[in-house]
XYZ file of C-alpha atoms in Angstrom:
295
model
C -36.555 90.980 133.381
C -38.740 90.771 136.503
C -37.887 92.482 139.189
C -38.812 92.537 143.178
C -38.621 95.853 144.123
C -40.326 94.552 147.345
C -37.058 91.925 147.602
C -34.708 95.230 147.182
C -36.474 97.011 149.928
C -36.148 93.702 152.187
C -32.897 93.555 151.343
C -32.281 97.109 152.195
C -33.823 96.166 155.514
C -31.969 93.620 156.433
C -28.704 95.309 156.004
C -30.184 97.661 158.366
C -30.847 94.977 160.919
C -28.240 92.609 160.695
C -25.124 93.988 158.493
C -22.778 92.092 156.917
C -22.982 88.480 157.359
C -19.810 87.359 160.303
C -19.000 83.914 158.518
C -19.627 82.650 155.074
C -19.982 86.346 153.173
C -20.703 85.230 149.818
C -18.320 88.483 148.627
C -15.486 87.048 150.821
C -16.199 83.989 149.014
C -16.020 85.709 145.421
C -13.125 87.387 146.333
C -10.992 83.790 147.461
C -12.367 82.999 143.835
C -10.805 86.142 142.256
C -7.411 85.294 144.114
C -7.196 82.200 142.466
C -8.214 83.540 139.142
C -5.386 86.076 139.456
C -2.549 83.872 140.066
C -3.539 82.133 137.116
C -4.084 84.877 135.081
C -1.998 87.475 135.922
C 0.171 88.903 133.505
C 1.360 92.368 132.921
C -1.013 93.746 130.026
C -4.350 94.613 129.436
C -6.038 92.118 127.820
C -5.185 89.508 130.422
C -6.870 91.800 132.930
C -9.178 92.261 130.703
C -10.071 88.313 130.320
C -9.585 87.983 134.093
C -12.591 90.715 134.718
C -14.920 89.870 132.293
C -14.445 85.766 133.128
C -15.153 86.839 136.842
C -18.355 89.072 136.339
C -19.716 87.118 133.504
C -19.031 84.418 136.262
C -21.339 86.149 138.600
C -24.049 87.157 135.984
C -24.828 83.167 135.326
C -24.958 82.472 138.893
C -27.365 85.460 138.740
C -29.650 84.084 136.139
C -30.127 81.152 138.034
C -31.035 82.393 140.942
C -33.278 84.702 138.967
C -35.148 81.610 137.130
C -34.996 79.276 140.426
C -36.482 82.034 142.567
C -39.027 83.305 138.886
C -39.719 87.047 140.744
C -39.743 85.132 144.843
C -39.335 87.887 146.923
C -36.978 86.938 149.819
C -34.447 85.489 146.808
C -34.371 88.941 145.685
C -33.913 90.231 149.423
C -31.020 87.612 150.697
C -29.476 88.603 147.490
C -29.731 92.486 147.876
C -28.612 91.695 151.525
C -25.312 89.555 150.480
C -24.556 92.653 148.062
C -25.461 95.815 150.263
C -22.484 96.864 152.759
C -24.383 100.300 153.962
C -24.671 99.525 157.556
C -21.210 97.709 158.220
C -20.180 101.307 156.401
C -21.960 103.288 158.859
C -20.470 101.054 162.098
C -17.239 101.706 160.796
C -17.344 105.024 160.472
C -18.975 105.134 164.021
C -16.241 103.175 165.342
C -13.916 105.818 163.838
C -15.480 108.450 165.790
C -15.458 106.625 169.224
C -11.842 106.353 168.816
C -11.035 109.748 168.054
C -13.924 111.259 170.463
C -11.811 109.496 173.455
C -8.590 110.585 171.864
C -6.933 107.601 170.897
C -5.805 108.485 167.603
C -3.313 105.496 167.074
C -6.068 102.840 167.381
C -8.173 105.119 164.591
C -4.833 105.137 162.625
C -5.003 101.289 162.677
C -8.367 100.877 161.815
C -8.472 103.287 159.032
C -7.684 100.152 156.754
C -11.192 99.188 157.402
C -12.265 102.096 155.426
C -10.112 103.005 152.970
C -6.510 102.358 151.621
C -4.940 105.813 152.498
C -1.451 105.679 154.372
C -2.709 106.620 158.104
C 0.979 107.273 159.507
C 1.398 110.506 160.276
C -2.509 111.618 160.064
C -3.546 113.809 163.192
C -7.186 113.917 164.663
C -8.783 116.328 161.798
C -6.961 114.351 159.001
C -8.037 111.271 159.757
C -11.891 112.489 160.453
C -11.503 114.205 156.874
C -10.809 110.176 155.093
C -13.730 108.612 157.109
C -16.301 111.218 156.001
C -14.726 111.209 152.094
C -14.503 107.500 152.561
C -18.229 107.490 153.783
C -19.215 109.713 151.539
C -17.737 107.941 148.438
C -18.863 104.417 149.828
C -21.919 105.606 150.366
C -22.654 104.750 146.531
C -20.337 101.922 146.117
C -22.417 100.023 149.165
C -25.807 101.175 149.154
C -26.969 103.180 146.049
C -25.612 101.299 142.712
C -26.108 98.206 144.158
C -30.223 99.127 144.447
C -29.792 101.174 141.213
C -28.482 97.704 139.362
C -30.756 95.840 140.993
C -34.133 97.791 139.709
C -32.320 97.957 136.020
C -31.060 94.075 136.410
C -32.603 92.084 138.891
C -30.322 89.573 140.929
C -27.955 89.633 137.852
C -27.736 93.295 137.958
C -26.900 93.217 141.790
C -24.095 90.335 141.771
C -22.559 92.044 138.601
C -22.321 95.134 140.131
C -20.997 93.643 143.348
C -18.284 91.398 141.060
C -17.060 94.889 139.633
C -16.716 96.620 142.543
C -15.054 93.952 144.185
C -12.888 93.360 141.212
C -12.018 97.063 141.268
C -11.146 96.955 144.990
C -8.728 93.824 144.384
C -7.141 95.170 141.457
C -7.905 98.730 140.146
C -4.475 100.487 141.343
C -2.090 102.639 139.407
C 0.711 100.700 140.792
C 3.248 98.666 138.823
C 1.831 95.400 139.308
C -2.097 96.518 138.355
C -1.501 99.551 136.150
C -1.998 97.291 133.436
C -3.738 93.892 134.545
C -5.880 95.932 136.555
C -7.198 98.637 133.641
C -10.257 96.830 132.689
C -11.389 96.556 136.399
C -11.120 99.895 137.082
C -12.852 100.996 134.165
C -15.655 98.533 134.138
C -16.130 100.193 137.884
C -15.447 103.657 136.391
C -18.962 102.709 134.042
C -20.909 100.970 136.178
C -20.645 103.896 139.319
C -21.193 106.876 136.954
C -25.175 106.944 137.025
C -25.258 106.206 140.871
C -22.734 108.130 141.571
C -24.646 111.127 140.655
C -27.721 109.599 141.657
C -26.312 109.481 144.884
C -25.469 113.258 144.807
C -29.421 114.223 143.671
C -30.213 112.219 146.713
C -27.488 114.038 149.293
C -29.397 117.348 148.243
C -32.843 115.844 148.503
C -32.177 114.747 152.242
C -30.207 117.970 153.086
C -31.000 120.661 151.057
C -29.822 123.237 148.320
C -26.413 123.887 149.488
C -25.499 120.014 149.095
C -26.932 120.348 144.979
C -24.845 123.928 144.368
C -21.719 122.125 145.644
C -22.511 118.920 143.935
C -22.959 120.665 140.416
C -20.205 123.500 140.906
C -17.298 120.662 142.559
C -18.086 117.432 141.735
C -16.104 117.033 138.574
C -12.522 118.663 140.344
C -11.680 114.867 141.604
C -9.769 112.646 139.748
C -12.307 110.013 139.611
C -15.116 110.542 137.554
C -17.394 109.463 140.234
C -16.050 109.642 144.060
C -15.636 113.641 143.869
C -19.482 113.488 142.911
C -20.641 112.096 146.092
C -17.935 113.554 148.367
C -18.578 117.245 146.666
C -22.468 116.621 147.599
C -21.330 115.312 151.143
C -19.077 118.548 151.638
C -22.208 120.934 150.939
C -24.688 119.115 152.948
C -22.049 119.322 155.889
C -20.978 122.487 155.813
C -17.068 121.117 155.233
C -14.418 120.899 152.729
C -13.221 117.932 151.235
C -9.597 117.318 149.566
C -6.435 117.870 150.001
C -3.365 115.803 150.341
C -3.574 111.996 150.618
C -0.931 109.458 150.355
C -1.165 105.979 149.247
C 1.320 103.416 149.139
C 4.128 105.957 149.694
C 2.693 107.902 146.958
C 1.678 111.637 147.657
C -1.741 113.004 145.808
C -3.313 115.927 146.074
C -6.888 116.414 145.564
C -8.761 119.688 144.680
C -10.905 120.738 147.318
C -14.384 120.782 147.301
C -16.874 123.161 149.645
C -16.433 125.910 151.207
C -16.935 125.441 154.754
C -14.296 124.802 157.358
C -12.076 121.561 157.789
C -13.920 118.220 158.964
C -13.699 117.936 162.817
C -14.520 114.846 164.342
C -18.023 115.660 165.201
C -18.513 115.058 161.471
C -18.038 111.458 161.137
C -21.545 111.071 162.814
C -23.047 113.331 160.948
C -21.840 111.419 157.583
C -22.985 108.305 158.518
C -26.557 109.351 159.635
C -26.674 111.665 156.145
C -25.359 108.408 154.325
C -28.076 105.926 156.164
C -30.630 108.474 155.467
C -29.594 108.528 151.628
C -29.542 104.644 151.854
C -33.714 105.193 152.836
C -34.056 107.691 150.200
C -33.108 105.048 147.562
C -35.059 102.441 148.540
C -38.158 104.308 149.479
C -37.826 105.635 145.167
C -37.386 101.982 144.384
C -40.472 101.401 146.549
C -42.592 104.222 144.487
C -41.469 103.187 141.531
C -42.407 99.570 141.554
């Protein structure tokens, strides 16, 4: 299959400029679609999660192919899809908006807004806690927004990047260990699970390669203490390029979990949150400059 790497690049660069779309995100819109899907669907086992995923991305892989064939290699196609797909800068503004709040001291409006990033219970989380889930949550989004998206769209094309997107999305909808989705939602979570594992660690090389040796021994000695087979890649990586350590506690949903901690370097302060998100723009660069080269 052809593919743009120049489109990819655009794309990348458009994110940068513009971030996610305000009206008429075409991952809102696949998301309505899921919700409808699911209340049709839904049913406490596997295999109708199972038919519910792989109706949804298959879903997105046609619509793929035809934008592939209408558009036969066009490179803004390739970039307006890339853009659609990419979340790196909205990320990155986030995480920024995390760090105003807690620079001026208003750690109940961060509390609030912490949904934006991630689905960890804020009540309760004090200054340094809550700077420690944005730079995990940057850290581990870092690949989920920027990296396997470009990664799926050099091995795939515009297929590749909507796929990947449909997963992820999928994943975010329905990929809990709770008692409505520890079933339906198993195929999700593990079709994200496969589809994350190469950029995941891609997106560890490339923490090192911006930052330095310390990020790589962390990456290879941590990275497989988290749960997930992939976020405790990028967030080890993230701890050694920043000098912090990662894990600990977290709740969700009422639900206490505690993480093994990665790094060796003090406790994330707020003054950290920056740092991730210019480390996790400057990875974002790093990817696209390699899909550049390797055209």
């Amino acid at each position: 299959m052809r593919v743009s790497a120049e489109g990819l690049v655009l794309g990348v660069a458009l994110d940068a400029l513009l971030g996610d779309p305000k009206r008429w995100h075409p991952v809102a819109g696949f998301g309505r679609v899921a919700s409808m899907a699911e209340r049709s669907l839904y049913g406490d086992s596997r295999w109708r999660g199972a038919v519910f995923a792989g109706l949804l991305v298959g879903g997105a892989g046609m619509v793929g192919v035809g934008l592939q064939r209408v558009g036969r290699g066009n490179v803004l196609v390739t970039a307006a899809c890339t853009w659609a797909v990419l979340g790196g800068t909205s990320l990155g503004r986030e995480g920024l908006i995390m760090a105003r709040l807690l620079e001026r001291g208003d750690v109940d409006a961060a509390r609030g807004r912490l949904s934006h990033l991630c689905a960890r219970d804020p009540e309760g989380l004090d200054a340094k806690e809550l700077a420690r889930a944005v730079v995990e949550s940057v850290a581990e989004n870092t690949s989920d927004a920027a990296v396997a998206p470009l990664v799926w769209g050099a091995v795939g094309g515009i297929p590749g990047l909507l796929m990947y997107r449909a997963i992820n999305t999928l994943d975010a909808m329905v990929g809990y260990r709770n008692p409505r989705y520890e079933r339906f939602g198993w195929a999700a979570a593990r079709l994200d699970d496969a589809a994350n594992w190469i950029p995941a660690r891609a997106t560890g090389a490339l923490v090192s390669l911006c930052s330095g040796r310390e990020a790589w021994r962390v990456f290879r000695r941590d990275g497989g203490k988290h749960p997930s087979p992939n976020a405790g890649r990028c967030e080890a990586a993230f701890a050694g390029a920043l000098g912090v350590r990662l894990g600990g506690e977290n709740e969700y949903g009422g639900r206490a979990e505690r993480r093994p901690e990665m790094g060796d370097g003090r406790a994330p302060e707020v003054r950290d949150i920056r740092r991730a998100v210019g480390l996790s723009a400057a990875v974002t660069f790093a990817a696209a400059a390699i899909v550049w080269a390797l055209r």
